[in-house]
Amino acid sequence: MKTKKGFNLRSICGENIIVGEGIENIDFSRIISMNESAAYLWSRIKDTDFDEDTLVRLLLDEYDVDEATARADVQSLIPKWLEAGIIE
């Protein structure tokens, strides 16, 4: 998988928001908000190829969490990112 070009993480009023830049990514009908761990993952994988295992390893390296919890979180997160159209 890879993040789609033109989507960038911004901090707006203390919230982590994915902002689509460029005319092809402008859709004001919804805002993509990320919690701290999702924003951390996004910042680490931006513009690189990644898979589920990559995201799990990143969570394990950064947070005090067991592998089963990290994997469950990643398995929940990936479909949300796909649905939002910010990864491919």
Coordinates of N, CA and C in Angstrom, one line a residue:
M1 N 0.8 -1.2 0.0 CA 0.0 0.0 0.0 C 0.9 1.2 0.0
K2 N 0.2 2.4 -0.3 CA 1.0 3.6 -0.3 C 0.0 4.8 -0.1
T3 N 0.4 5.8 0.6 CA -0.4 7.0 0.7 C -0.6 7.6 -0.6
K4 N -1.9 8.2 -0.8 CA -2.1 8.9 -2.1 C -1.5 10.2 -2.1
K5 N -0.9 10.6 -3.2 CA -0.3 11.9 -3.3 C -1.3 13.0 -3.1
G6 N -0.9 14.1 -2.5 CA -1.7 15.2 -2.3 C -2.5 15.3 -1.0
F7 N -2.3 14.3 -0.2 CA -2.9 14.3 1.2 C -1.8 14.5 2.2
N8 N -2.0 15.5 3.0 CA -1.0 15.9 4.0 C -1.6 16.0 5.4
L9 N -0.8 15.7 6.4 CA -1.2 15.8 7.8 C -1.0 17.2 8.3
R10 N -2.0 17.8 8.8 CA -1.8 19.2 9.4 C -2.4 19.2 10.8
S11 N -1.9 20.0 11.7 CA -2.4 20.2 13.0 C -3.2 21.5 13.0
I12 N -4.5 21.4 13.2 CA -5.4 22.6 13.1 C -6.1 22.6 14.4
C13 N -5.9 23.7 15.2 CA -6.5 23.9 16.5 C -6.4 22.7 17.4
G14 N -5.2 22.1 17.4 CA -4.9 20.9 18.2 C -5.4 19.6 17.7
E15 N -6.0 19.6 16.5 CA -6.5 18.4 15.9 C -5.6 17.9 14.8
N16 N -5.4 16.6 14.6 CA -4.6 16.1 13.5 C -5.6 15.9 12.3
I17 N -5.4 16.6 11.3 CA -6.4 16.6 10.1 C -5.6 16.2 8.8
I18 N -6.2 15.3 8.0 CA -5.6 15.1 6.7 C -6.3 16.1 5.7
V19 N -5.4 16.8 5.0 CA -5.9 17.8 4.1 C -5.5 17.4 2.7
G20 N -6.5 17.4 1.8 CA -6.3 17.2 0.4 C -5.8 18.4 -0.3
E21 N -4.7 18.4 -0.9 CA -4.2 19.5 -1.7 C -4.2 19.2 -3.1
G22 N -4.5 20.2 -3.9 CA -4.6 20.0 -5.4 C -6.0 19.8 -5.7
I23 N -6.4 20.3 -6.9 CA -7.8 20.3 -7.3 C -8.5 18.9 -7.3
E24 N -7.7 17.9 -7.6 CA -8.3 16.5 -7.7 C -8.6 15.9 -6.3
N25 N -8.0 16.5 -5.2 CA -8.2 16.0 -3.9 C -9.2 16.9 -3.0
I26 N -9.7 17.9 -3.6 CA -10.6 18.8 -2.8 C -12.0 18.2 -2.7
D27 N -12.4 17.9 -1.5 CA -13.7 17.5 -1.2 C -14.0 18.0 0.2
F28 N -14.8 19.0 0.3 CA -15.1 19.6 1.6 C -16.3 19.0 2.3
S29 N -16.8 17.8 1.8 CA -17.9 17.2 2.4 C -17.6 16.4 3.6
R30 N -16.3 16.2 3.9 CA -15.9 15.5 5.1 C -14.4 15.9 5.4
I31 N -14.2 15.8 6.7 CA -12.8 16.1 7.2 C -12.3 14.8 7.8
I32 N -11.0 14.5 7.5 CA -10.4 13.3 8.0 C -9.6 13.6 9.2
S33 N -10.1 13.3 10.3 CA -9.4 13.5 11.6 C -8.7 12.3 12.1
M34 N -7.5 12.5 12.6 CA -6.7 11.3 13.1 C -6.4 11.5 14.6
N35 N -6.4 10.4 15.3 CA -5.9 10.4 16.7 C -4.4 10.4 16.7
E36 N -3.8 10.5 17.9 CA -2.4 10.6 18.0 C -1.6 9.5 17.3
S37 N -2.1 8.3 17.6 CA -1.3 7.1 17.0 C -1.5 7.0 15.5
A38 N -2.7 7.3 15.0 CA -2.9 7.3 13.5 C -2.1 8.4 12.8
A39 N -2.0 9.5 13.5 CA -1.2 10.6 12.9 C 0.3 10.2 12.9
Y40 N 0.7 9.6 14.0 CA 2.1 9.1 14.0 C 2.4 8.1 12.9
L41 N 1.5 7.2 12.7 CA 1.7 6.2 11.6 C 1.7 6.9 10.3
W42 N 0.8 7.8 10.0 CA 0.7 8.6 8.8 C 2.0 9.3 8.5
S43 N 2.6 10.0 9.5 CA 3.8 10.7 9.4 C 5.0 9.8 9.0
R44 N 4.9 8.6 9.5 CA 6.0 7.6 9.3 C 6.0 6.9 7.9
I45 N 4.8 6.8 7.4 CA 4.6 6.0 6.1 C 4.4 6.9 4.9
K46 N 4.2 8.2 5.1 CA 3.9 9.1 4.1 C 4.9 8.9 2.9
D47 N 4.4 8.7 1.7 CA 5.2 8.6 0.5 C 6.1 7.3 0.5
T48 N 5.8 6.3 1.2 CA 6.5 5.1 1.2 C 5.5 3.9 1.0
D49 N 6.1 2.8 0.5 CA 5.3 1.6 0.5 C 5.2 1.0 1.9
F50 N 4.0 0.5 2.3 CA 3.9 -0.1 3.6 C 2.9 -1.2 3.5
D51 N 2.9 -2.1 4.5 CA 1.9 -3.1 4.7 C 1.4 -3.2 6.1
E52 N 0.6 -4.1 6.4 CA 0.1 -4.2 7.8 C 1.2 -4.4 8.8
D53 N 2.1 -5.3 8.5 CA 3.2 -5.6 9.4 C 4.1 -4.3 9.7
T54 N 4.3 -3.5 8.7 CA 5.0 -2.2 8.8 C 4.3 -1.4 9.9
L55 N 3.0 -1.2 9.8 CA 2.3 -0.4 10.7 C 2.3 -1.0 12.1
V56 N 2.2 -2.3 12.2 CA 2.3 -2.9 13.5 C 3.6 -2.7 14.2
R57 N 4.7 -2.9 13.4 CA 6.1 -2.6 14.0 C 6.2 -1.2 14.4
L58 N 5.7 -0.3 13.7 CA 5.8 1.1 14.1 C 5.1 1.4 15.4
L59 N 3.9 0.8 15.6 CA 3.2 1.0 16.8 C 3.9 0.3 18.0
L60 N 4.5 -0.8 17.7 CA 5.2 -1.5 18.8 C 6.5 -0.7 19.2
D61 N 7.1 -0.1 18.3 CA 8.3 0.7 18.5 C 8.0 2.0 19.3
E62 N 6.9 2.5 19.1 CA 6.6 3.8 19.6 C 5.7 3.8 20.9
Y63 N 4.8 2.8 21.0 CA 3.9 2.8 22.1 C 4.1 1.5 23.0
D64 N 3.7 1.6 24.2 CA 3.7 0.5 25.1 C 2.4 -0.3 24.9
V65 N 2.4 -1.2 23.9 CA 1.3 -2.0 23.5 C 1.8 -3.3 23.0
D66 N 0.9 -4.4 23.3 CA 1.3 -5.7 22.8 C 1.0 -5.9 21.4
E67 N 1.5 -6.9 20.8 CA 1.4 -7.1 19.3 C 0.0 -7.3 18.9
A68 N -0.8 -8.1 19.7 CA -2.2 -8.4 19.3 C -3.0 -7.1 19.3
T69 N -2.8 -6.2 20.2 CA -3.6 -5.0 20.3 C -3.1 -4.1 19.1
A70 N -1.8 -4.0 18.8 CA -1.4 -3.2 17.7 C -1.9 -3.7 16.4
R71 N -1.9 -5.0 16.2 CA -2.4 -5.6 15.0 C -3.9 -5.4 14.8
A72 N -4.7 -5.5 15.9 CA -6.1 -5.3 15.8 C -6.4 -3.8 15.5
D73 N -5.6 -2.9 16.0 CA -5.8 -1.5 15.7 C -5.5 -1.2 14.3
V74 N -4.4 -1.8 13.8 CA -4.0 -1.6 12.4 C -5.1 -2.2 11.4
Q75 N -5.6 -3.4 11.8 CA -6.6 -4.0 10.9 C -7.9 -3.2 10.9
S76 N -8.1 -2.4 11.9 CA -9.3 -1.5 12.0 C -9.0 -0.3 11.2
L77 N -7.8 0.2 11.2 CA -7.4 1.5 10.6 C -7.3 1.4 9.1
I78 N -6.7 0.4 8.6 CA -6.5 0.3 7.1 C -7.8 0.4 6.3
P79 N -8.9 -0.3 6.7 CA -10.1 -0.1 5.9 C -10.7 1.3 6.0
K80 N -10.5 2.0 7.1 CA -10.9 3.3 7.2 C -10.2 4.3 6.3
W81 N -8.9 4.1 6.2 CA -8.0 4.9 5.3 C -8.4 4.6 3.9
L82 N -8.6 3.3 3.5 CA -9.1 2.9 2.2 C -10.4 3.6 1.8
E83 N -11.4 3.5 2.7 CA -12.7 4.1 2.5 C -12.6 5.6 2.3
A84 N -11.7 6.2 3.1 CA -11.5 7.7 3.0 C -10.8 8.1 1.7
G85 N -10.2 7.1 1.0 CA -9.5 7.4 -0.2 C -8.1 8.0 -0.1
I86 N -7.5 7.8 1.1 CA -6.2 8.5 1.3 C -5.0 7.5 1.2
I87 N -5.3 6.2 1.0 CA -4.3 5.2 0.6 C -4.7 4.4 -0.6
E88 N -3.8 3.7 -1.2 CA -4.1 2.9 -2.3 C -3.2 1.6 -2.3

